[in-house]
XYZ file of C-alpha atoms in Angstrom:
785
model
C -12.473 -3.097 25.947
C -10.213 -2.829 28.985
C -7.022 -2.937 26.893
C -8.271 -0.213 24.535
C -9.477 1.880 27.483
C -6.066 1.720 29.109
C -4.408 2.769 25.852
C -6.882 5.597 25.344
C -6.352 6.744 28.898
C -2.569 6.711 28.524
C -2.709 8.711 25.283
C -5.171 11.186 26.793
C -2.914 11.699 29.809
C 0.050 12.191 27.516
C -1.876 14.707 25.411
C -2.901 16.735 28.454
C 0.698 16.708 29.700
C 1.819 18.131 26.324
C -0.834 20.826 26.486
C -0.024 21.705 30.084
C 3.658 22.205 29.283
C 3.051 23.559 25.812
C 5.543 26.442 25.982
C 8.482 24.301 27.197
C 7.517 21.622 24.660
C 7.551 24.117 21.784
C 10.813 25.706 22.901
C 12.638 22.411 23.506
C 11.339 21.009 20.202
C 12.579 24.043 18.319
C 15.975 24.008 20.006
C 16.410 20.268 19.394
C 15.292 20.398 15.762
C 17.407 23.444 14.969
C 20.387 21.939 16.783
C 20.160 18.797 14.682
C 19.476 20.901 11.619
C 22.742 22.781 12.121
C 24.501 19.696 10.812
C 23.260 20.610 7.333
C 26.348 22.789 7.052
C 28.290 19.552 6.595
C 26.357 18.594 3.444
C 28.134 18.895 0.124
C 27.307 18.160 -3.503
C 29.098 15.068 -4.757
C 30.505 15.840 -8.211
C 31.551 12.326 -9.208
C 29.400 9.911 -11.177
C 31.203 7.157 -9.253
C 28.934 8.108 -6.338
C 26.249 5.992 -8.034
C 28.272 2.822 -7.497
C 29.155 0.998 -4.302
C 32.762 0.088 -3.635
C 31.893 -3.567 -4.232
C 30.406 -2.932 -7.675
C 32.313 -5.290 -10.030
C 32.167 -2.947 -13.025
C 33.508 -0.053 -10.928
C 36.259 -2.308 -9.580
C 37.298 -3.235 -13.122
C 37.234 0.394 -14.249
C 39.274 1.590 -11.283
C 41.801 -1.168 -11.927
C 42.162 -0.019 -15.540
C 42.582 3.614 -14.539
C 45.197 2.673 -11.945
C 47.281 1.183 -14.750
C 46.852 4.002 -17.259
C 46.092 7.694 -17.031
C 42.628 8.444 -15.697
C 40.305 9.597 -18.441
C 38.269 12.280 -16.707
C 38.007 14.731 -19.551
C 36.414 17.768 -21.134
C 35.811 17.588 -24.865
C 35.520 20.889 -26.736
C 33.602 20.461 -29.986
C 34.305 23.223 -32.506
C 31.637 23.675 -35.168
C 32.301 26.346 -37.843
C 29.296 27.887 -39.558
C 30.756 27.179 -42.994
C 31.133 23.474 -42.267
C 34.875 23.433 -42.952
C 36.900 22.374 -39.937
C 40.139 22.925 -41.899
C 39.621 26.511 -42.969
C 42.292 28.964 -41.852
C 39.940 30.637 -39.371
C 38.765 27.382 -37.809
C 42.244 25.870 -37.533
C 43.464 29.101 -35.962
C 40.662 28.936 -33.379
C 41.454 25.267 -32.693
C 45.160 26.031 -32.346
C 44.502 28.767 -29.780
C 41.961 26.600 -27.968
C 44.454 23.732 -27.815
C 47.222 25.943 -26.432
C 44.996 27.671 -23.873
C 43.352 24.426 -22.727
C 46.611 23.461 -21.014
C 45.816 26.242 -18.525
C 42.587 24.586 -17.378
C 43.058 23.503 -13.747
C 44.081 19.832 -13.400
C 44.725 19.441 -17.155
C 47.513 16.935 -17.871
C 47.003 16.389 -21.594
C 45.394 18.192 -24.528
C 44.726 16.474 -27.862
C 43.493 18.137 -31.043
C 44.084 17.996 -34.773
C 46.580 20.863 -34.657
C 48.889 19.327 -32.047
C 48.452 15.740 -33.212
C 51.912 14.184 -33.320
C 52.082 13.308 -36.988
C 54.873 10.967 -38.048
C 56.518 10.763 -41.459
C 59.821 9.647 -42.921
C 62.608 11.955 -43.986
C 65.413 9.916 -45.535
C 66.374 7.550 -42.701
C 64.873 9.647 -39.938
C 61.467 9.610 -38.263
C 59.981 13.084 -38.060
C 57.424 13.672 -35.301
C 55.762 17.097 -35.252
C 52.447 18.940 -34.791
C 50.136 18.302 -37.701
C 49.473 22.070 -37.936
C 52.282 24.237 -36.535
C 51.026 27.733 -37.413
C 47.444 27.803 -38.623
C 47.381 31.474 -39.594
C 50.408 31.028 -41.866
C 49.361 27.617 -43.219
C 49.079 27.420 -47.012
C 46.081 25.821 -48.738
C 48.250 22.784 -49.511
C 49.247 22.440 -45.848
C 45.626 22.669 -44.744
C 44.645 20.142 -47.397
C 47.349 17.810 -46.089
C 46.089 18.260 -42.532
C 42.588 17.386 -43.707
C 43.793 14.327 -45.624
C 45.834 13.016 -42.689
C 43.069 13.669 -40.160
C 40.391 11.865 -42.146
C 42.600 8.812 -42.678
C 44.384 8.600 -39.320
C 42.641 6.089 -36.993
C 43.592 8.138 -33.929
C 41.688 11.173 -35.266
C 38.961 10.073 -37.662
C 35.557 9.760 -35.966
C 37.183 10.798 -32.692
C 38.483 14.352 -33.064
C 37.214 15.033 -36.577
C 34.073 13.790 -38.272
C 34.059 11.825 -41.508
C 33.300 14.923 -43.630
C 35.746 17.262 -41.933
C 32.992 19.653 -40.834
C 33.402 19.446 -37.046
C 36.502 18.938 -34.913
C 37.263 18.425 -31.253
C 39.874 19.192 -28.620
C 40.049 16.703 -25.786
C 41.447 17.761 -22.397
C 42.445 14.976 -19.997
C 42.153 15.934 -16.329
C 43.795 14.510 -13.226
C 41.777 15.324 -10.105
C 43.098 14.760 -6.620
C 39.622 13.519 -5.737
C 39.358 14.961 -2.229
C 37.716 18.281 -3.060
C 34.285 18.480 -4.769
C 35.187 21.995 -5.934
C 37.876 20.624 -8.275
C 35.385 19.643 -10.959
C 33.500 22.930 -10.734
C 36.783 24.838 -11.012
C 37.850 22.970 -14.144
C 34.412 23.313 -15.738
C 34.271 27.044 -15.005
C 37.653 27.519 -16.695
C 36.551 25.433 -19.682
C 33.360 27.437 -20.110
C 35.267 30.710 -19.893
C 37.687 29.478 -22.570
C 34.834 28.345 -24.812
C 33.137 31.742 -24.464
C 36.394 33.474 -25.305
C 36.907 31.386 -28.464
C 33.348 32.093 -29.604
C 33.696 35.828 -28.956
C 37.102 36.167 -30.634
C 36.408 33.962 -33.659
C 33.219 34.806 -35.503
C 31.356 31.964 -37.136
C 32.573 29.359 -34.641
C 30.417 27.585 -32.063
C 31.888 25.552 -29.192
C 30.112 22.740 -27.351
C 31.318 21.064 -24.141
C 30.922 17.445 -23.083
C 32.967 14.722 -21.407
C 33.083 13.035 -18.006
C 33.992 16.195 -16.102
C 31.002 17.947 -17.657
C 28.848 14.970 -16.693
C 30.069 15.116 -13.097
C 29.427 18.841 -12.956
C 25.949 18.376 -14.428
C 25.070 16.055 -11.532
C 26.046 18.786 -9.089
C 24.365 21.634 -10.965
C 21.066 19.839 -11.375
C 21.060 18.995 -7.649
C 21.676 22.621 -6.701
C 19.160 23.969 -9.202
C 16.367 21.686 -8.109
C 16.911 22.302 -4.416
C 16.542 26.004 -5.176
C 13.480 25.615 -7.425
C 11.514 22.449 -6.685
C 11.732 22.732 -2.888
C 10.252 26.275 -2.812
C 7.633 25.200 -5.371
C 6.759 22.223 -3.191
C 6.561 24.431 -0.100
C 4.173 26.822 -1.848
C 2.014 23.960 -3.151
C 1.786 22.388 0.303
C 0.871 25.729 1.875
C -1.963 26.295 -0.606
C -3.272 22.738 -0.325
C -3.251 22.889 3.469
C -4.946 26.265 3.527
C -7.692 25.067 1.179
C -8.124 21.725 2.928
C -8.094 22.964 6.537
C -9.458 26.491 5.973
C -7.404 27.607 8.963
C -4.345 29.843 8.736
C -3.134 28.843 12.199
C -3.369 25.130 11.432
C -1.615 25.699 8.111
C 1.206 27.707 9.687
C 1.659 25.069 12.391
C 1.865 22.323 9.795
C 4.309 24.176 7.577
C 6.514 24.856 10.606
C 6.485 21.139 11.385
C 7.439 20.327 7.807
C 10.364 22.752 7.816
C 11.654 21.319 11.089
C 11.327 17.744 9.806
C 13.363 18.566 6.710
C 15.930 20.431 8.809
C 16.402 17.458 11.130
C 16.850 15.019 8.234
C 19.322 17.153 6.327
C 21.170 18.032 9.508
C 21.600 14.371 10.391
C 22.781 13.816 6.820
C 25.350 16.573 7.262
C 26.631 15.087 10.508
C 26.916 11.720 8.709
C 28.972 13.326 5.906
C 26.522 12.467 3.118
C 27.301 13.919 -0.296
C 24.205 15.095 -2.138
C 23.470 13.736 -5.610
C 20.351 14.265 -7.743
C 18.431 11.391 -6.064
C 19.388 12.195 -2.469
C 18.851 15.926 -3.059
C 15.142 15.146 -3.520
C 14.821 14.023 0.111
C 13.394 17.418 1.236
C 10.575 17.198 -1.328
C 9.679 13.641 -0.327
C 9.860 14.440 3.400
C 7.621 17.488 2.922
C 5.139 15.328 1.039
C 5.048 12.552 3.637
C 5.274 14.739 6.759
C 2.048 16.519 5.939
C -0.025 13.310 6.078
C 0.303 12.887 9.862
C -0.723 16.493 10.467
C -3.739 16.176 8.168
C -5.267 13.312 10.148
C -4.654 14.981 13.508
C -5.839 18.435 12.450
C -8.901 17.209 10.546
C -9.994 15.279 13.638
C -9.305 18.264 15.879
C -11.177 20.748 13.710
C -14.071 18.331 13.360
C -14.307 17.959 17.142
C -14.191 21.723 17.598
C -16.991 22.015 15.053
C -19.029 19.611 17.180
C -18.654 21.926 20.156
C -15.593 20.637 22.014
C -13.122 23.112 23.428
C -9.810 23.450 21.658
C -7.971 21.546 24.399
C -10.463 18.689 24.505
C -10.463 18.549 20.682
C -6.667 18.231 20.621
C -6.755 15.465 23.235
C -9.464 13.643 21.301
C -7.561 13.979 18.002
C -4.401 12.499 19.532
C -6.357 9.691 21.168
C -8.000 8.767 17.894
C -4.955 9.116 15.629
C -1.863 8.390 17.718
C -1.634 4.659 17.034
C -2.658 4.740 13.340
C -0.182 7.542 12.697
C 2.515 5.584 14.553
C 1.820 2.494 12.453
C 1.839 4.393 9.180
C 5.122 6.038 10.193
C 6.701 2.688 11.006
C 5.536 1.172 7.712
C 6.823 4.190 5.764
C 10.177 4.063 7.531
C 10.467 0.337 6.793
C 9.781 0.995 3.123
C 12.403 3.707 2.813
C 14.983 1.820 4.863
C 14.610 -1.018 2.348
C 16.428 1.304 -0.071
C 19.584 0.321 1.822
C 19.446 -2.922 -0.150
C 20.058 -0.855 -3.278
C 23.520 -1.115 -4.823
C 23.307 2.617 -5.593
C 24.577 4.700 -2.631
C 22.493 7.799 -3.536
C 19.354 5.704 -3.046
C 20.718 4.474 0.300
C 21.134 8.129 1.268
C 17.664 9.026 -0.028
C 16.084 6.210 1.983
C 17.960 7.044 5.184
C 17.373 10.794 4.966
C 13.676 10.267 4.300
C 13.370 7.734 7.138
C 14.924 10.243 9.526
C 12.643 13.017 8.264
C 9.483 10.890 8.515
C 10.424 9.818 12.049
C 11.030 13.443 13.003
C 7.673 14.378 11.456
C 5.877 11.800 13.602
C 7.546 12.938 16.818
C 6.809 16.562 16.006
C 3.196 15.694 15.046
C 2.410 14.165 18.420
C 4.505 16.560 20.508
C 5.284 19.898 18.889
C 2.139 20.232 16.738
C -0.459 19.850 19.559
C 1.472 22.271 21.752
C 1.833 24.855 18.985
C -1.823 24.570 17.909
C -2.867 25.091 21.534
C -0.864 28.344 21.601
C -1.946 29.716 18.228
C -5.330 31.439 17.965
C -7.887 29.240 16.270
C -11.623 29.705 16.081
C -13.957 26.776 15.458
C -16.012 26.962 12.323
C -19.728 27.236 12.865
C -21.305 23.842 13.137
C -23.398 23.014 10.092
C -25.790 20.227 9.288
C -23.789 17.515 7.613
C -24.556 17.001 3.952
C -23.819 13.866 2.055
C -20.500 14.454 0.304
C -18.932 12.846 -2.706
C -16.966 10.392 -0.573
C -20.123 9.315 1.254
C -21.968 8.817 -2.021
C -19.007 6.815 -3.294
C -19.301 4.602 -0.215
C -22.988 3.992 -0.956
C -22.113 3.091 -4.551
C -19.377 0.687 -3.449
C -21.748 -1.124 -1.099
C -24.511 -1.384 -3.710
C -22.207 -2.488 -6.549
C -19.732 -4.504 -4.476
C -19.844 -7.653 -6.614
C -19.472 -5.767 -9.878
C -16.625 -3.718 -8.426
C -14.860 -6.770 -7.012
C -14.859 -8.573 -10.356
C -14.353 -5.423 -12.410
C -11.357 -4.168 -10.435
C -9.866 -7.669 -10.383
C -10.087 -7.913 -14.154
C -8.662 -4.404 -14.559
C -5.758 -5.265 -12.254
C -4.957 -8.445 -14.171
C -5.174 -6.585 -17.482
C -2.747 -3.922 -16.270
C -0.340 -6.449 -14.742
C -0.219 -8.260 -18.099
C 1.764 -5.327 -19.487
C 4.475 -5.486 -16.802
C 6.704 -7.794 -18.916
C 6.682 -5.236 -21.760
C 8.946 -2.972 -19.696
C 12.576 -2.913 -20.799
C 15.568 -2.051 -18.634
C 17.534 0.808 -20.147
C 19.943 3.312 -18.634
C 21.750 5.967 -20.654
C 23.461 8.389 -18.337
C 23.335 11.228 -20.881
C 19.574 10.878 -21.114
C 19.250 11.226 -17.348
C 19.331 14.943 -18.178
C 16.601 16.513 -20.248
C 16.955 19.259 -22.846
C 16.898 21.992 -20.206
C 20.415 20.973 -19.165
C 23.244 22.353 -21.317
C 25.294 19.196 -20.899
C 22.537 17.195 -22.572
C 22.183 19.484 -25.598
C 25.941 19.763 -26.089
C 26.384 16.014 -25.787
C 23.555 15.332 -28.235
C 25.254 17.662 -30.732
C 28.551 15.823 -30.235
C 26.944 12.425 -30.744
C 25.117 13.532 -33.870
C 27.987 15.436 -35.505
C 31.368 14.203 -34.271
C 31.682 11.047 -32.215
C 30.056 8.968 -29.531
C 30.791 9.480 -25.869
C 29.979 5.956 -24.656
C 33.121 3.888 -24.317
C 34.037 0.293 -23.574
C 37.616 -0.201 -22.451
C 39.822 -3.279 -22.104
C 43.336 -3.701 -20.752
C 45.062 -6.188 -23.051
C 48.091 -7.768 -21.418
C 51.000 -9.532 -23.081
C 52.758 -12.572 -21.692
C 55.626 -10.655 -20.083
C 57.338 -7.294 -19.668
C 57.786 -5.781 -23.100
C 55.306 -8.317 -24.459
C 53.314 -5.701 -26.371
C 56.015 -5.840 -29.077
C 55.428 -9.534 -29.779
C 54.038 -10.041 -33.315
C 51.471 -12.510 -31.956
C 50.244 -9.943 -29.443
C 50.007 -7.191 -32.047
C 48.182 -9.488 -34.464
C 45.630 -10.400 -31.788
C 45.087 -6.718 -30.927
C 44.613 -5.879 -34.610
C 42.140 -8.738 -35.104
C 40.238 -7.596 -32.038
C 40.075 -4.055 -33.428
C 38.915 -5.281 -36.842
C 36.214 -7.398 -35.211
C 34.934 -4.472 -33.151
C 34.935 -2.079 -36.137
C 32.594 -4.487 -37.894
C 30.070 -4.457 -35.037
C 26.890 -2.353 -35.373
C 26.917 0.799 -33.284
C 30.710 1.082 -33.032
C 31.944 4.566 -33.998
C 35.670 4.392 -33.262
C 38.305 1.956 -32.009
C 41.569 3.139 -30.464
C 44.165 0.398 -30.711
C 47.936 0.205 -30.123
C 48.160 -1.871 -33.299
C 47.273 1.239 -35.332
C 50.313 3.069 -33.926
C 52.573 0.182 -34.876
C 51.192 0.009 -38.409
C 51.829 3.729 -38.931
C 55.358 3.541 -37.526
C 56.186 0.531 -39.679
C 55.091 2.475 -42.767
C 57.123 5.526 -41.669
C 60.241 3.468 -41.137
C 59.931 2.093 -44.660
C 59.929 5.452 -46.425
C 56.170 5.985 -45.937
C 55.481 3.190 -48.371
C 51.696 2.577 -48.229
C 52.351 -1.094 -48.908
C 54.189 -1.318 -45.573
C 51.205 -0.067 -43.571
C 51.301 -3.316 -41.644
C 52.491 -4.659 -38.311
C 56.248 -5.069 -37.716
C 57.493 -8.544 -38.457
C 59.582 -9.018 -35.315
C 59.564 -8.085 -31.657
C 62.893 -6.294 -32.015
C 61.637 -3.998 -34.774
C 58.430 -3.175 -32.892
C 60.382 -2.352 -29.725
C 62.797 -0.140 -31.663
C 59.976 1.730 -33.386
C 58.241 2.335 -30.059
C 61.432 3.577 -28.395
C 62.219 5.934 -31.260
C 58.659 7.244 -31.307
C 58.473 7.834 -27.550
C 61.788 9.680 -27.553
C 60.379 12.047 -30.193
C 57.141 12.884 -28.378
C 56.874 16.144 -26.406
C 56.017 16.214 -22.715
C 52.348 15.629 -22.062
C 51.708 13.863 -25.365
C 53.437 10.562 -24.621
C 51.835 7.128 -24.619
C 51.388 6.740 -20.858
C 47.646 6.938 -21.358
C 47.763 3.931 -23.701
C 50.685 1.763 -22.486
C 51.573 0.628 -18.965
C 54.978 1.217 -17.379
C 56.732 -2.063 -18.225
C 55.287 -2.300 -21.733
C 53.330 -5.418 -20.845
C 49.774 -4.163 -21.579
C 47.927 -1.615 -23.692
C 44.627 0.186 -23.402
C 41.972 -0.714 -25.959
C 39.052 1.714 -26.290
C 35.811 1.259 -28.197
C 33.579 4.302 -28.734
C 29.945 3.600 -29.554
C 26.911 5.458 -30.791
C 23.974 6.149 -28.472
C 23.240 2.507 -27.667
C 20.792 1.184 -25.095
C 22.115 -0.361 -21.907
C 21.181 -3.850 -23.107
C 23.096 -3.240 -26.345
C 26.123 -1.987 -24.410
C 26.044 -5.061 -22.177
C 25.723 -7.362 -25.165
C 28.582 -5.657 -27.020
C 30.821 -5.693 -23.940
C 30.203 -9.374 -23.274
C 30.643 -10.235 -26.950
C 34.070 -8.569 -26.839
C 35.006 -10.555 -23.745
C 33.843 -13.759 -25.429
C 35.896 -12.945 -28.543
C 39.034 -12.589 -26.432
C 38.414 -15.937 -24.765
C 37.954 -17.627 -28.131
C 40.682 -15.972 -30.161
C 43.349 -14.409 -27.923
C 46.008 -15.855 -25.607
C 44.906 -16.239 -21.954
C 47.056 -13.280 -20.897
C 44.880 -10.994 -23.029
C 41.586 -12.087 -21.520
C 39.950 -8.988 -20.082
C 36.593 -7.623 -18.954
C 35.104 -4.528 -20.524
C 34.750 -1.476 -18.323
C 33.919 2.204 -18.469
C 31.254 4.557 -17.089
C 28.589 3.547 -19.604
C 29.322 -0.127 -18.997
C 28.849 0.496 -15.290
C 25.539 2.278 -15.812
C 24.340 -0.395 -18.237
C 24.660 -3.085 -15.568
C 23.493 -1.167 -12.517
C 19.726 -1.309 -13.169
C 19.641 -5.083 -13.358
C 21.873 -5.434 -10.307
C 19.798 -2.899 -8.404
C 16.479 -4.534 -9.235
C 17.728 -7.882 -7.934
C 18.986 -6.348 -4.687
C 15.871 -4.195 -4.278
C 13.687 -7.282 -4.787
C 15.263 -8.773 -1.675
C 14.795 -5.504 0.200
C 11.170 -5.226 -0.913
C 10.400 -8.801 0.147
C 11.916 -8.177 3.579
C 10.000 -4.901 3.897
C 6.809 -6.703 2.850
C 7.312 -9.364 5.515
C 7.917 -6.749 8.220
C 4.939 -4.635 7.164
C 2.758 -7.759 6.944
C 3.700 -8.723 10.479
C 2.991 -5.181 11.606
C -0.455 -5.211 9.992
C -1.392 -8.597 11.466
C -0.264 -7.442 14.917
C -2.127 -4.161 14.615
C -5.334 -5.717 13.329
C -5.141 -8.701 15.693
C -6.630 -10.705 12.846
C -4.548 -12.907 10.568
C -7.177 -13.129 7.834
C -7.821 -9.408 7.574
C -4.118 -8.707 8.006
C -3.375 -10.884 4.993
C -6.297 -9.353 3.120
C -4.901 -5.863 3.714
C -1.841 -6.776 1.664
C -3.883 -7.025 -1.542
C -4.562 -3.284 -1.923
C -0.974 -2.639 -0.836
C 0.657 -4.867 -3.449
C -1.713 -4.107 -6.307
C -0.736 -0.418 -6.787
C 2.928 -1.044 -7.688
C 2.014 -3.945 -9.979
C -0.668 -1.919 -11.781
C 1.612 1.131 -11.988
C 4.358 -0.875 -13.692
C 1.738 -2.300 -16.043
C 0.565 1.210 -16.937
C 4.208 2.208 -17.378
C 4.790 -0.737 -19.696
C 1.753 0.237 -21.748
C 2.629 3.936 -22.010
C 6.418 4.203 -21.730
C 8.040 0.792 -21.524
C 11.490 1.901 -20.368
C 12.525 1.240 -16.768
C 15.617 3.117 -15.650
C 17.608 3.115 -12.445
C 15.222 5.472 -10.665
C 12.269 3.121 -11.128
C 14.116 0.147 -9.660
C 13.523 1.508 -6.142
C 9.874 2.535 -6.504
C 8.380 -0.728 -5.182
C 10.362 -0.618 -1.959
C 9.847 3.119 -1.560
C 6.075 3.097 -2.085
C 5.366 -0.133 -0.241
C 5.391 1.586 3.134
C 3.559 4.667 1.867
C 0.567 2.942 0.258
C -0.095 1.093 3.517
C -0.996 4.384 5.204
C -4.464 4.805 3.735
C -5.432 1.152 4.163
C -4.353 1.352 7.818
C -6.703 4.268 8.463
C -9.563 2.687 6.486
C -9.234 -0.645 8.271
C -8.986 1.031 11.677
C -12.399 2.592 11.164
C -13.808 -0.617 9.705
C -12.735 -2.675 12.714
C -13.966 0.028 15.068
C -17.387 -0.254 13.469
C -17.355 -4.072 13.543
C -15.995 -4.652 17.033
C -17.136 -1.642 19.010
C -20.238 -0.396 17.227
C -21.432 -3.902 16.342
C -22.118 -3.026 12.712
C -22.253 -5.520 9.864
C -19.650 -5.497 7.056
C -21.686 -3.257 4.735
C -22.482 -0.671 7.402
C -18.891 -0.847 8.650
C -17.649 0.041 5.160
C -20.045 3.000 5.059
C -18.778 4.059 8.488
C -15.183 3.972 7.210
C -16.012 6.085 4.188
C -17.826 8.654 6.350
C -15.214 8.885 9.098
C -11.913 8.723 7.237
C -12.651 8.854 3.511
C -12.171 12.620 3.191
C -8.843 12.558 5.040
C -7.610 9.697 2.826
C -8.508 11.663 -0.298
C -6.749 14.746 1.063
C -3.550 12.929 2.032
C -3.426 11.052 -1.266
C -3.958 14.280 -3.192
C -1.084 15.868 -1.287
C 1.180 12.889 -1.925
C 0.330 12.848 -5.630
C 0.916 16.599 -5.900
C 4.263 16.272 -4.151
C 5.554 13.482 -6.331
C 4.106 15.153 -9.429
C 6.271 18.162 -8.637
C 9.233 15.789 -8.402
C 8.195 14.482 -11.831
C 9.043 17.893 -13.310
C 12.711 17.348 -12.443
C 15.239 17.922 -15.218
C 16.968 14.745 -14.035
C 15.093 11.838 -15.578
C 15.970 9.396 -12.823
C 14.081 11.630 -10.395
C 11.345 12.550 -12.867
C 10.588 8.902 -13.643
C 10.612 8.045 -9.957
C 8.204 10.907 -9.270
C 5.856 9.930 -12.106
C 5.804 6.255 -11.147
C 5.276 7.025 -7.457
C 2.438 9.443 -8.238
C 0.785 6.787 -10.420
C 1.266 4.166 -7.700
C -0.297 6.371 -5.025
C -3.234 7.276 -7.263
C -3.824 3.582 -7.983
C -3.568 2.910 -4.240
C -6.427 5.338 -3.586
C -8.567 3.550 -6.164
C -7.666 0.183 -4.637
C -8.487 1.367 -1.104
C -11.895 2.649 -2.203
C -12.960 0.222 -4.940
C -11.106 -3.029 -4.202
C -10.535 -3.232 -0.436
C -14.166 -2.620 0.649
C -15.662 -5.266 -1.698
C -12.975 -7.699 -0.498
C -13.847 -6.953 3.124
C -17.546 -7.472 2.486
C -16.842 -10.713 0.614
C -14.476 -12.220 3.170
C -15.922 -10.809 6.389
C -19.561 -11.550 5.707
C -20.858 -12.962 8.973
C -19.020 -11.004 11.622
C -15.898 -13.072 11.010
C -13.821 -10.461 12.766
C -15.597 -11.021 16.059
C -15.297 -14.791 15.764
C -11.568 -14.581 15.165
C -10.818 -11.906 17.758
C -12.821 -11.588 20.991
C -13.861 -8.071 22.048
C -11.157 -7.824 24.674
C -8.475 -8.071 21.947
C -9.236 -4.739 20.363
C -7.157 -3.504 17.439
C -4.291 -1.198 18.226
C -6.167 1.767 16.729
C -8.022 4.716 18.090
C -11.618 5.559 17.291
């Protein structure tokens, strides 16, 4: 008892010091929080999908290596869809021609490709003629338009890439070269593209224009982050205000809590700004999560304070008593929550590192403000105690009675239910499709879906195929291997288009033999292939050369496979099958790994789950040690882990039963929720051990004591957490929405486990005052009353 008395005395002295110097405490807290919050001016929205990959990511490394050899393929694809379904009508070709010419004016544009400016080659006597496929659309005759249609539908560089198989929809692809040091570059290019699309639609009746591509994807990441910070955060703030007002029935307590929440968020985002963090859709949700978690500490302190005031204590004595009772449990729950979120640093996805660090800072700030700023502010604000009423048995109390009476049935029933839910965990499938991260409310998603359904795919797998030496791409053996590789890929399910250097050589060989269809084959010698390439390159206009397909010394070419909307597992399988084909059938110099944005996203979930498993295990060990130390009882400390591990397992089982698709956002849920679900069990066990060790109650009465003393606060905090993450579940960014849904489910299951599983376990394991036998009275738990 002496150790606990000393701790209580120290906390009481601290509390009275805070109340004595309440005005300086409030002023210094505000100045400090706002000073740290000023760093938020340094935050910026990261507009690059590469932000989702660490510098060590092997798929990103391969992709960057490919782009360092060839032109970078950041792009905007305009998809032109005429109402009449004829992409080669005079009106449509005229619109495409204007769009193609004006697209060169888009900031950072270095290349524009469309059907009108496609560099068509044909023979004229002994000469090779290279010219735009459509030179003047308005003056084009029906025969010229028919020729353009015929060439487009048969040319491998255009068919199923810039024109669909029926000639109903066509595209104009703009390649962009960003400097990469200014996030505004992407927004500037996208704004110009949208303005051009609007102009085409307004000036050419019966034509619709859709926009997709990597630049549009990057911009969508930024726009969804900005939109949700301006919508979900205010919605969350309003929801928290209403919940607090209803739960506490005190405007002063509600205002004090909301002030604390705002300051906690400001500190976290300010620290993020000072650290130079770029906001992405996951990290932009940090304010919502901090608001959700920060309110829990205040609830426990304020509920205790208001209860003491209702029992007749003065406001000052009630505040001191509330801090004495809750200081250590709140500290422990904060530490466990911080550990859980810091485990996100094991993630291979930097935005989740940022989310974890920002939230950890915000939760730490919330704790410090809860035990320093909040008591001082509540002491200053006017607050009248509610009239004391005779206590009636509430729902939580009746639930406690039921749990004690039906403990054996509940223990076996909940155990069976847990096992049944966990059985569905293996039915979950890893799948990441970056387009489907955005729901139908986002224009990028709808435009991209239209493109995929009507023109071409946007998922690409790219290889750099190297010859044996400089100029080696003209070797017949090299060209034959490239052609075989292309033929193999075209035969694979889900492949929409293959862009191969061999196709260029086949066309040039036919041209140089009087356009004889029988000579649509690869050149027979290295000398001929080199001559054809030289002649062709000399005929190409500036900006439409082959630098995006061939490296400088003509020793390697770019090989691009465009696929339909495949799952991440299908993309991985197709990529690895291509790599295996090269190892089996191509010279060693041509061996290459597949790369590309979709390839990167298809691998990241699996990589992230493995790394997060390590982080979660480490977090579990730290939290376990913390619980054992706090409880001063190894057996009950180990027992407390059951209701803390069950929620995530059951939640993933429910997810497998109802949804079955685990994306990148869900790969961090276990680590993120591990520290949060501990909070309620900490408070429940603190009251249980208080009843066992101090009050001398038996296990059944101790459980009833826990339900009566802390059950209502646990329900309130869980409800707030579920509401907060349910609001996050409304996000238009599926990675966040899935994370919010899964976390809300996990926290709801945690409440059930804390009420229906933990108490029966305690009564089963701790039957004959085992706690006292294992820990003498002088070793009291590190909890308040």
